[in-house]
mmCIF file of C-alpha atoms and ligand atoms in Angstrom:
data_model
loop_
_atom_site.group_PDB
_atom_site.id
_atom_site.type_symbol
_atom_site.label_atom_id
_atom_site.label_comp_id
_atom_site.label_asym_id
_atom_site.label_seq_id
_atom_site.Cartn_x
_atom_site.Cartn_y
_atom_site.Cartn_z
ATOM 1 C CA MET A 20 -3.770 49.831 -15.418
ATOM 2 C CA ALA A 21 -7.231 50.168 -13.906
ATOM 3 C CA GLU A 22 -7.530 48.840 -10.413
ATOM 4 C CA ILE A 23 -10.021 45.999 -10.021
ATOM 5 C CA VAL A 24 -12.057 46.632 -6.913
ATOM 6 C CA ASN A 25 -14.625 44.274 -5.429
ATOM 7 C CA TYR A 26 -17.963 45.569 -4.234
ATOM 8 C CA PRO A 27 -17.579 45.484 -0.415
ATOM 9 C CA LEU A 28 -19.572 42.709 1.286
ATOM 10 C CA LEU A 29 -20.649 45.203 3.934
ATOM 11 C CA ALA A 30 -22.132 47.480 1.269
ATOM 12 C CA LEU A 31 -24.720 44.845 0.333
ATOM 13 C CA VAL A 32 -28.143 46.029 1.438
ATOM 14 C CA GLY A 33 -29.922 43.541 3.742
ATOM 15 C CA GLN A 34 -29.034 39.852 3.111
ATOM 16 C CA GLU A 35 -27.873 39.516 6.708
ATOM 17 C CA GLU A 36 -28.126 35.731 6.678
ATOM 18 C CA MET A 37 -25.984 35.467 3.558
ATOM 19 C CA LYS A 38 -23.295 37.705 5.068
ATOM 20 C CA THR A 39 -23.349 35.773 8.357
ATOM 21 C CA ALA A 40 -23.181 32.380 6.629
ATOM 22 C CA LEU A 41 -20.226 33.411 4.451
ATOM 23 C CA ILE A 42 -18.339 34.793 7.450
ATOM 24 C CA LEU A 43 -19.028 31.700 9.615
ATOM 25 C CA ALA A 44 -17.874 29.403 6.793
ATOM 26 C CA ALA A 45 -14.694 31.492 6.468
ATOM 27 C CA ILE A 46 -14.061 31.143 10.217
ATOM 28 C CA ASN A 47 -14.727 27.400 10.440
ATOM 29 C CA PRO A 48 -13.595 25.138 7.552
ATOM 30 C CA ARG A 49 -15.561 22.223 9.072
ATOM 31 C CA LEU A 50 -18.716 23.855 7.727
ATOM 32 C CA ARG A 51 -17.638 22.738 4.236
ATOM 33 C CA GLY A 52 -18.846 25.851 2.509
ATOM 34 C CA VAL A 53 -22.037 27.644 1.708
ATOM 35 C CA LEU A 54 -24.774 27.116 -0.864
ATOM 36 C CA LEU A 55 -26.564 30.271 -1.983
ATOM 37 C CA LEU A 56 -30.031 29.587 -3.381
ATOM 38 C CA GLY A 57 -31.798 32.346 -5.206
ATOM 39 C CA PRO A 58 -32.717 34.010 -8.468
ATOM 40 C CA ARG A 59 -30.249 35.964 -10.580
ATOM 41 C CA GLY A 60 -29.426 39.533 -9.642
ATOM 42 C CA THR A 61 -29.602 39.100 -5.873
ATOM 43 C CA GLY A 62 -25.906 39.689 -5.233
ATOM 44 C CA LYS A 63 -24.712 36.105 -4.782
ATOM 45 C CA THR A 64 -21.598 36.470 -6.941
ATOM 46 C CA THR A 65 -20.946 39.982 -5.606
ATOM 47 C CA ALA A 66 -21.053 38.653 -2.048
ATOM 48 C CA ALA A 67 -18.601 35.841 -2.833
ATOM 49 C CA ARG A 68 -16.177 38.357 -4.363
ATOM 50 C CA GLY A 69 -16.580 40.755 -1.429
ATOM 51 C CA LEU A 70 -15.874 37.994 1.092
ATOM 52 C CA VAL A 71 -12.358 37.497 -0.281
ATOM 53 C CA ASP A 72 -11.337 40.993 0.888
ATOM 54 C CA LEU A 73 -12.220 40.023 4.461
ATOM 55 C CA LEU A 74 -9.949 36.992 4.641
ATOM 56 C CA PRO A 75 -6.382 36.892 5.961
ATOM 57 C CA PRO A 76 -3.586 36.736 3.354
ATOM 58 C CA VAL A 77 -2.122 33.334 2.509
ATOM 59 C CA GLN A 78 0.998 31.957 0.826
ATOM 60 C CA GLN A 79 0.424 32.117 -2.941
ATOM 61 C CA SER A 80 2.627 30.737 -5.677
ATOM 62 C CA SER A 81 4.801 33.331 -7.384
ATOM 63 C CA CYS A 82 5.004 31.186 -10.533
ATOM 64 C CA PRO A 83 2.585 31.582 -13.466
ATOM 65 C CA HIS A 84 2.256 27.763 -13.493
ATOM 66 C CA GLY A 85 1.163 27.789 -9.853
ATOM 67 C CA CYS A 86 4.155 25.731 -8.667
ATOM 68 C CA ASP A 87 3.921 24.984 -4.971
ATOM 69 C CA PRO A 88 6.697 23.757 -2.602
ATOM 70 C CA ARG A 89 4.293 21.040 -1.419
ATOM 71 C CA LEU A 90 4.105 19.699 -4.972
ATOM 72 C CA ALA A 91 7.900 19.682 -5.087
ATOM 73 C CA ALA A 92 7.878 17.622 -1.894
ATOM 74 C CA ILE A 93 5.742 14.997 -3.685
ATOM 75 C CA SER A 94 7.843 14.971 -6.840
ATOM 76 C CA MET A 95 10.050 17.468 -8.686
ATOM 77 C CA GLU A 96 8.108 16.358 -11.791
ATOM 78 C CA TYR A 97 5.202 18.524 -10.634
ATOM 79 C CA ILE A 98 7.022 21.853 -10.731
ATOM 80 C CA CYS A 99 8.536 23.781 -13.611
ATOM 81 C CA PRO A 100 12.328 23.848 -14.239
ATOM 82 C CA ASP A 101 12.534 27.520 -13.168
ATOM 83 C CA CYS A 102 10.983 26.788 -9.771
ATOM 84 C CA ALA A 103 13.093 23.646 -9.347
ATOM 85 C CA GLU A 104 16.189 25.792 -9.834
ATOM 86 C CA LYS A 105 14.946 28.405 -7.346
ATOM 87 C CA LEU A 106 14.184 25.744 -4.718
ATOM 88 C CA GLU A 107 17.647 24.251 -5.213
ATOM 89 C CA LYS A 108 19.170 27.664 -4.503
ATOM 90 C CA GLY A 109 17.004 27.929 -1.394
ATOM 91 C CA GLU A 110 14.849 30.697 -2.887
ATOM 92 C CA ASP A 111 11.173 31.054 -2.102
ATOM 93 C CA ILE A 112 8.575 30.263 -4.758
ATOM 94 C CA THR A 113 5.651 31.601 -2.720
ATOM 95 C CA TYR A 114 4.801 34.945 -1.162
ATOM 96 C CA LEU A 115 2.199 36.223 1.273
ATOM 97 C CA ALA A 116 -0.691 37.626 -0.765
ATOM 98 C CA PRO A 117 -4.426 38.255 -0.484
ATOM 99 C CA MET A 118 -6.778 35.325 -0.952
ATOM 100 C CA GLN A 119 -8.274 34.946 -4.384
ATOM 101 C CA LEU A 120 -11.665 33.989 -5.679
ATOM 102 C CA VAL A 121 -11.264 31.123 -8.111
ATOM 103 C CA GLU A 122 -14.366 30.791 -10.268
ATOM 104 C CA LEU A 123 -15.288 27.503 -11.906
ATOM 105 C CA PRO A 124 -16.561 28.051 -15.450
ATOM 106 C CA LEU A 125 -19.827 26.297 -16.255
ATOM 107 C CA ASN A 126 -18.293 24.464 -19.206
ATOM 108 C CA ALA A 127 -15.325 23.152 -17.153
ATOM 109 C CA THR A 128 -14.157 19.642 -17.989
ATOM 110 C CA MET A 129 -12.627 17.077 -15.627
ATOM 111 C CA ASP A 130 -9.167 18.039 -17.026
ATOM 112 C CA ASP A 131 -9.864 21.689 -16.172
ATOM 113 C CA VAL A 132 -10.798 20.705 -12.619
ATOM 114 C CA ILE A 133 -8.125 18.191 -11.600
ATOM 115 C CA GLY A 134 -5.531 18.985 -14.240
ATOM 116 C CA GLY A 135 -4.661 17.386 -17.537
ATOM 117 C CA PRO A 136 -1.841 16.908 -19.997
ATOM 118 C CA ASN A 137 0.245 20.010 -20.616
ATOM 119 C CA PRO A 138 -0.260 20.645 -24.370
ATOM 120 C CA ARG A 139 3.006 22.579 -24.782
ATOM 121 C CA VAL A 140 5.143 19.875 -23.196
ATOM 122 C CA ALA A 141 3.232 17.211 -25.132
ATOM 123 C CA LEU A 142 3.898 18.996 -28.424
ATOM 124 C CA GLU A 143 7.511 20.089 -27.889
ATOM 125 C CA GLN A 144 8.878 17.160 -25.918
ATOM 126 C CA SER A 145 6.245 14.503 -26.752
ATOM 127 C CA ARG A 146 5.909 13.509 -23.139
ATOM 128 C CA TRP A 147 3.071 13.713 -20.629
ATOM 129 C CA GLN A 148 3.285 16.361 -17.957
ATOM 130 C CA LEU A 149 0.492 17.378 -15.618
ATOM 131 C CA GLN A 150 -0.898 20.858 -16.135
ATOM 132 C CA GLN A 151 -2.544 21.829 -12.856
ATOM 133 C CA GLY A 152 -6.287 22.430 -12.789
ATOM 134 C CA ILE A 153 -8.754 24.548 -10.851
ATOM 135 C CA LEU A 154 -8.518 22.495 -7.637
ATOM 136 C CA HIS A 155 -4.810 23.303 -7.537
ATOM 137 C CA TYR A 156 -5.380 27.038 -7.951
ATOM 138 C CA ALA A 157 -8.220 26.932 -5.407
ATOM 139 C CA HIS A 158 -5.819 25.707 -2.681
ATOM 140 C CA HIS A 159 -5.863 28.216 0.214
ATOM 141 C CA ASN A 160 -8.353 30.351 -1.729
ATOM 142 C CA VAL A 161 -12.119 30.586 -2.203
ATOM 143 C CA LEU A 162 -13.677 28.397 -4.909
ATOM 144 C CA TYR A 163 -16.870 29.832 -6.319
ATOM 145 C CA VAL A 164 -19.081 27.472 -8.290
ATOM 146 C CA ASP A 165 -21.913 29.350 -9.938
ATOM 147 C CA GLU A 166 -24.928 27.346 -11.150
ATOM 148 C CA VAL A 167 -23.671 24.287 -9.282
ATOM 149 C CA ASN A 168 -26.904 22.468 -10.183
ATOM 150 C CA LEU A 169 -26.167 22.732 -13.914
ATOM 151 C CA LEU A 170 -22.685 21.200 -13.657
ATOM 152 C CA ASP A 171 -21.763 17.701 -14.662
ATOM 153 C CA GLU A 172 -22.377 15.310 -11.752
ATOM 154 C CA GLU A 173 -18.871 13.833 -11.900
ATOM 155 C CA ILE A 174 -17.351 17.300 -11.592
ATOM 156 C CA VAL A 175 -19.546 18.329 -8.661
ATOM 157 C CA ASN A 176 -18.681 15.081 -6.863
ATOM 158 C CA CYS A 177 -14.990 15.633 -7.474
ATOM 159 C CA ILE A 178 -15.142 19.181 -6.058
ATOM 160 C CA LEU A 179 -17.175 18.124 -3.021
ATOM 161 C CA ASP A 180 -14.738 15.259 -2.353
ATOM 162 C CA ALA A 181 -11.797 17.649 -2.475
ATOM 163 C CA ALA A 182 -13.649 20.130 -0.253
ATOM 164 C CA SER A 183 -14.251 17.519 2.427
ATOM 165 C CA ARG A 184 -10.842 15.782 2.277
ATOM 166 C CA GLY A 185 -8.596 18.759 1.598
ATOM 167 C CA TYR A 186 -6.872 16.894 -1.230
ATOM 168 C CA TYR A 187 -7.609 15.286 -4.585
ATOM 169 C CA VAL A 188 -6.156 12.436 -6.550
ATOM 170 C CA VAL A 189 -5.104 12.466 -10.188
ATOM 171 C CA ARG A 190 -4.888 9.099 -11.930
ATOM 172 C CA ARG A 191 -3.582 9.097 -15.472
ATOM 173 C CA GLY A 192 -2.012 5.915 -16.764
ATOM 174 C CA ARG A 193 0.992 5.144 -14.576
ATOM 175 C CA LEU A 194 0.783 8.528 -12.895
ATOM 176 C CA ILE A 195 -1.004 8.722 -9.567
ATOM 177 C CA GLY A 196 -0.642 11.909 -7.584
ATOM 178 C CA THR A 197 -2.318 13.221 -4.427
ATOM 179 C CA PHE A 198 -2.447 17.003 -4.311
ATOM 180 C CA PRO A 199 -3.418 19.381 -1.506
ATOM 181 C CA SER A 200 -6.566 21.408 -2.078
ATOM 182 C CA GLU A 201 -8.003 23.177 0.942
ATOM 183 C CA PHE A 202 -10.476 25.852 -0.010
ATOM 184 C CA LEU A 203 -13.636 27.561 1.069
ATOM 185 C CA LEU A 204 -16.400 26.369 -1.256
ATOM 186 C CA ILE A 205 -19.239 28.682 -2.209
ATOM 187 C CA GLY A 206 -21.857 27.256 -4.529
ATOM 188 C CA SER A 207 -24.758 29.128 -5.980
ATOM 189 C CA MET A 208 -27.838 28.011 -7.803
ATOM 190 C CA ASN A 209 -31.067 29.350 -9.143
ATOM 191 C CA PRO A 210 -33.810 26.948 -8.013
ATOM 192 C CA GLU A 211 -35.815 27.971 -11.096
ATOM 193 C CA GLU A 212 -33.172 26.286 -13.243
ATOM 194 C CA GLY A 213 -33.225 22.719 -12.013
ATOM 195 C CA SER A 214 -32.635 21.197 -8.598
ATOM 196 C CA LEU A 215 -29.497 19.851 -6.969
ATOM 197 C CA ARG A 216 -29.579 16.184 -6.048
ATOM 198 C CA PRO A 217 -30.269 15.829 -2.295
ATOM 199 C CA GLN A 218 -27.089 13.839 -1.569
ATOM 200 C CA LEU A 219 -25.006 16.649 -3.086
ATOM 201 C CA MET A 220 -27.018 19.320 -1.342
ATOM 202 C CA ASP A 221 -26.386 17.579 1.997
ATOM 203 C CA ARG A 222 -22.635 17.975 1.577
ATOM 204 C CA LEU A 223 -22.597 21.758 1.415
ATOM 205 C CA GLY A 224 -22.731 22.964 5.011
ATOM 206 C CA LEU A 225 -24.806 26.123 5.176
ATOM 207 C CA ARG A 226 -27.653 26.972 2.800
ATOM 208 C CA VAL A 227 -28.967 30.454 2.406
ATOM 209 C CA VAL A 228 -32.096 31.403 0.542
ATOM 210 C CA VAL A 229 -31.173 34.711 -1.064
ATOM 211 C CA ALA A 230 -34.393 36.551 -1.786
ATOM 212 C CA PRO A 231 -34.423 40.046 -3.297
ATOM 213 C CA VAL A 232 -35.031 42.780 -0.709
ATOM 214 C CA GLN A 233 -38.682 43.881 -0.631
ATOM 215 C CA ASP A 234 -38.595 47.091 1.355
ATOM 216 C CA ALA A 235 -38.963 50.118 -0.940
ATOM 217 C CA GLN A 236 -36.253 52.156 0.811
ATOM 218 C CA GLN A 237 -33.851 49.186 0.731
ATOM 219 C CA ARG A 238 -34.451 48.683 -2.984
ATOM 220 C CA LEU A 239 -33.640 52.331 -3.521
ATOM 221 C CA ASP A 240 -30.452 51.907 -1.437
ATOM 222 C CA VAL A 241 -29.447 48.971 -3.652
ATOM 223 C CA TYR A 242 -29.810 51.198 -6.710
ATOM 224 C CA GLU A 243 -27.961 54.172 -5.132
ATOM 225 C CA ARG A 244 -25.012 52.082 -3.984
ATOM 226 C CA ASN A 245 -24.732 50.317 -7.331
ATOM 227 C CA ARG A 246 -24.697 53.658 -9.098
ATOM 228 C CA ARG A 247 -21.974 55.030 -6.790
ATOM 229 C CA PHE A 248 -19.926 51.864 -7.310
ATOM 230 C CA ALA A 249 -20.322 52.087 -11.111
ATOM 231 C CA ASP A 250 -19.335 55.785 -11.084
ATOM 232 C CA ASP A 251 -16.205 55.363 -8.989
ATOM 233 C CA SER A 252 -15.555 51.895 -7.566
ATOM 234 C CA VAL A 253 -12.312 52.930 -5.825
ATOM 235 C CA SER A 254 -13.775 55.724 -3.699
ATOM 236 C CA PHE A 255 -16.950 53.710 -3.070
ATOM 237 C CA ALA A 256 -14.879 50.799 -1.685
ATOM 238 C CA ALA A 257 -12.738 53.294 0.248
ATOM 239 C CA SER A 258 -15.840 54.586 2.064
ATOM 240 C CA TYR A 259 -16.253 51.047 3.491
ATOM 241 C CA ALA A 260 -12.533 50.468 4.115
ATOM 242 C CA ASP A 261 -12.583 51.052 7.887
ATOM 243 C CA GLU A 262 -15.560 48.783 8.497
ATOM 244 C CA THR A 263 -14.091 46.158 6.165
ATOM 245 C CA MET A 264 -10.750 46.248 7.995
ATOM 246 C CA THR A 265 -12.429 45.921 11.402
ATOM 247 C CA LEU A 266 -14.461 42.937 10.236
ATOM 248 C CA ALA A 267 -11.382 41.337 8.654
ATOM 249 C CA ASP A 268 -9.582 41.650 12.025
ATOM 250 C CA GLU A 269 -12.580 40.116 13.804
ATOM 251 C CA ILE A 270 -12.608 37.171 11.389
ATOM 252 C CA ALA A 271 -8.869 36.620 11.921
ATOM 253 C CA SER A 272 -9.298 36.703 15.732
ATOM 254 C CA ALA A 273 -12.313 34.371 15.506
ATOM 255 C CA LYS A 274 -10.239 31.853 13.522
ATOM 256 C CA ASP A 275 -7.613 31.921 16.285
ATOM 257 C CA LEU A 276 -10.211 31.585 19.027
ATOM 258 C CA LEU A 277 -12.225 28.787 17.368
ATOM 259 C CA PRO A 278 -10.139 25.817 18.677
ATOM 260 C CA LYS A 279 -10.896 26.948 22.244
ATOM 261 C CA VAL A 280 -14.674 27.264 21.805
ATOM 262 C CA THR A 281 -16.647 24.590 23.678
ATOM 263 C CA ILE A 282 -20.315 23.605 23.703
ATOM 264 C CA PRO A 283 -21.994 23.154 27.111
ATOM 265 C CA PRO A 284 -23.621 19.653 27.208
ATOM 266 C CA ARG A 285 -27.140 20.989 27.787
ATOM 267 C CA ILE A 286 -26.893 23.154 24.636
ATOM 268 C CA ALA A 287 -25.559 20.240 22.588
ATOM 269 C CA GLU A 288 -28.472 18.111 23.817
ATOM 270 C CA SER A 289 -31.014 20.799 22.860
ATOM 271 C CA ALA A 290 -29.432 21.030 19.403
ATOM 272 C CA ILE A 291 -29.824 17.267 18.885
ATOM 273 C CA ARG A 292 -33.419 17.399 20.175
ATOM 274 C CA LEU A 293 -34.104 20.152 17.638
ATOM 275 C CA ILE A 294 -32.705 18.031 14.778
ATOM 276 C CA ASN A 295 -34.704 14.980 15.855
ATOM 277 C CA SER A 296 -37.872 17.040 16.153
ATOM 278 C CA LEU A 297 -37.394 18.088 12.521
ATOM 279 C CA HIS A 298 -36.970 14.428 11.430
ATOM 280 C CA ILE A 299 -33.596 15.103 9.795
ATOM 281 C CA GLN A 300 -31.709 11.852 9.139
ATOM 282 C CA SER A 301 -28.297 13.053 8.005
ATOM 283 C CA HIS A 302 -25.592 13.282 10.675
ATOM 284 C CA ARG A 303 -24.160 16.213 8.755
ATOM 285 C CA ALA A 304 -26.986 18.219 10.305
ATOM 286 C CA GLU A 305 -25.486 18.082 13.814
ATOM 287 C CA ILE A 306 -21.948 18.621 12.567
ATOM 288 C CA VAL A 307 -22.974 21.754 10.694
ATOM 289 C CA LEU A 308 -25.348 23.049 13.371
ATOM 290 C CA LEU A 309 -22.823 22.695 16.215
ATOM 291 C CA GLU A 310 -19.796 23.809 14.217
ATOM 292 C CA ALA A 311 -21.678 26.876 12.956
ATOM 293 C CA ALA A 312 -22.697 27.671 16.547
ATOM 294 C CA ARG A 313 -19.014 27.417 17.589
ATOM 295 C CA ALA A 314 -17.997 29.733 14.740
ATOM 296 C CA ARG A 315 -20.643 32.267 15.790
ATOM 297 C CA ALA A 316 -19.432 32.198 19.405
ATOM 298 C CA ALA A 317 -15.858 32.724 18.166
ATOM 299 C CA ALA A 318 -17.004 35.612 15.946
ATOM 300 C CA ASP A 319 -18.519 37.140 19.064
ATOM 301 C CA GLY A 320 -15.263 36.654 21.012
ATOM 302 C CA ARG A 321 -16.676 33.996 23.352
ATOM 303 C CA GLU A 322 -15.139 30.635 24.311
ATOM 304 C CA GLU A 323 -18.510 29.042 25.022
ATOM 305 C CA VAL A 324 -21.493 28.451 22.752
ATOM 306 C CA ALA A 325 -24.754 30.054 23.902
ATOM 307 C CA GLU A 326 -28.344 29.064 23.057
ATOM 308 C CA GLU A 327 -28.638 32.126 20.859
ATOM 309 C CA ASP A 328 -25.789 30.869 18.628
ATOM 310 C CA VAL A 329 -27.735 27.677 17.925
ATOM 311 C CA ALA A 330 -30.917 29.665 17.295
ATOM 312 C CA VAL A 331 -29.246 32.007 14.791
ATOM 313 C CA VAL A 332 -27.429 29.312 12.807
ATOM 314 C CA ALA A 333 -30.284 26.766 12.831
ATOM 315 C CA PRO A 334 -32.019 28.021 9.629
ATOM 316 C CA PRO A 335 -28.917 27.977 7.360
ATOM 317 C CA ALA A 336 -27.615 24.771 8.991
ATOM 318 C CA LEU A 337 -30.849 22.767 8.896
ATOM 319 C CA ARG A 338 -33.013 23.962 6.027
ATOM 320 C CA GLN A 339 -33.549 21.624 3.080
ATOM 321 C CA ARG A 340 -31.979 18.722 4.967
ATOM 322 C CA ARG A 341 -35.082 16.709 5.764
ATOM 323 C CA SER A 342 -35.722 14.034 3.194
ATOM 324 C CA ASP A 343 -39.215 12.502 2.951
ATOM 325 C CA TYR A 344 -37.680 9.622 1.069
ATOM 326 C CA MET A 345 -35.050 8.826 3.749
ATOM 327 C CA GLU A 346 -37.611 9.108 6.531
ATOM 328 C CA ARG A 347 -39.878 6.570 4.806
ATOM 329 C CA PHE A 348 -36.924 4.377 3.867
ATOM 330 C CA VAL A 349 -35.639 4.146 7.477
ATOM 331 C CA LYS A 350 -39.143 3.483 8.828
ATOM 332 C CA ASP A 351 -39.807 0.768 6.227
ATOM 333 C CA SER A 352 -36.483 -0.960 6.810
ATOM 334 C CA ARG A 353 -37.080 -1.006 10.589
ATOM 335 C CA LYS A 354 -40.436 -2.721 9.974
ATOM 336 C CA GLU A 355 -38.746 -5.218 7.675
ATOM 337 C CA ASP A 356 -36.069 -5.948 10.308
ATOM 338 C CA GLU A 357 -38.816 -6.674 12.839
ATOM 339 C CA ARG A 358 -40.469 -9.130 10.436
ATOM 340 C CA ILE A 359 -37.126 -10.885 9.869
ATOM 341 C CA ALA A 360 -36.476 -11.069 13.637
ATOM 342 C CA ASN A 361 -39.983 -12.538 14.168
ATOM 343 C CA GLY A 362 -39.389 -15.133 11.445
ATOM 344 C CA VAL A 363 -36.016 -16.083 12.933
ATOM 345 C CA LYS A 364 -37.618 -16.496 16.371
ATOM 346 C CA ARG A 365 -40.570 -18.538 15.051
ATOM 347 C CA ILE A 366 -38.705 -20.837 12.711
ATOM 348 C CA LEU A 367 -35.214 -21.103 14.231
ATOM 349 C CA GLY A 368 -36.247 -20.514 17.840
ATOM 350 C CA ILE A 369 -33.531 -17.887 18.321
ATOM 351 C CA GLU A 370 -34.475 -14.621 19.966
ATOM 352 C CA LYS A 371 -32.908 -11.409 18.707
ATOM 353 C CA ARG A 372 -30.308 -10.224 21.212
HETATM 354 ZN ZN1 ZN B 412 7.018 27.214 -11.564
#
């Protein structure tokens, strides 16, 4: 059987911001993922696949149905009879394995995402049993949503909700189940093919504009590396194995260090001043900016955020967050509140406290 090898993330020519953003999001789950904005053929999907090889292994289900001991803890109804038997005997139904990239197909339905009726069980036993969906398989893995702007709004909302809560809820008739789903979300979109609604855009932490490399030598490097990978993917990946392993170790250490990383008050204040100076309304801006700065400090092996961390992460954390509409809306409603307060004072004689 041919070995499936991912193109190494480190073999991508240029695209430093994309690599940094993906690594920071892998270190700090509070960043709620990355949105890659750019035309086709700029390596967005390749980068997402390459990232997976840099992440520490996790417990994966050993069952083809994806049975998980946590589901068994909710109800034995959620796991297959084989796994139920194994658990009863005290056998493991998971094993430590590399993270996987779970890709959401563009034509996915709500049943595909959260799970739906198991057709085999419905047919053979004429009863309803939940067949797990993509959010279940994405648990502890990376969920890649290509063309996120072309997806059904209900589906995008459902995925973003799961990404921020770490769980999702299935409601079908009398069945209500809450299932764990913690994953690193990577969305990609081609701005030429329709925009993403601002409120959805706001919920993806880092945004990277992935432009094709312009430099003639770099373009040639892109071609050369692609040719070498197409000729012999295994030895091409092997030539990056040392670097990949070193980076993977650094990411693992950064994840361990992250809880200890603090932000000196003067740097936090500068970060907020920066956001205010850009007229960004959403409070997600400061969460993402400061959490990305913490992740960068951790990646660098430091326990304290430096100004440079904020400077480096500011573009992916803050771009495309300012909303002309929200700025006008807040200004207008403040004016309206003043008029109401004046009316209350004039007519009722009560001063606003
Ligand atoms: Zn099973």
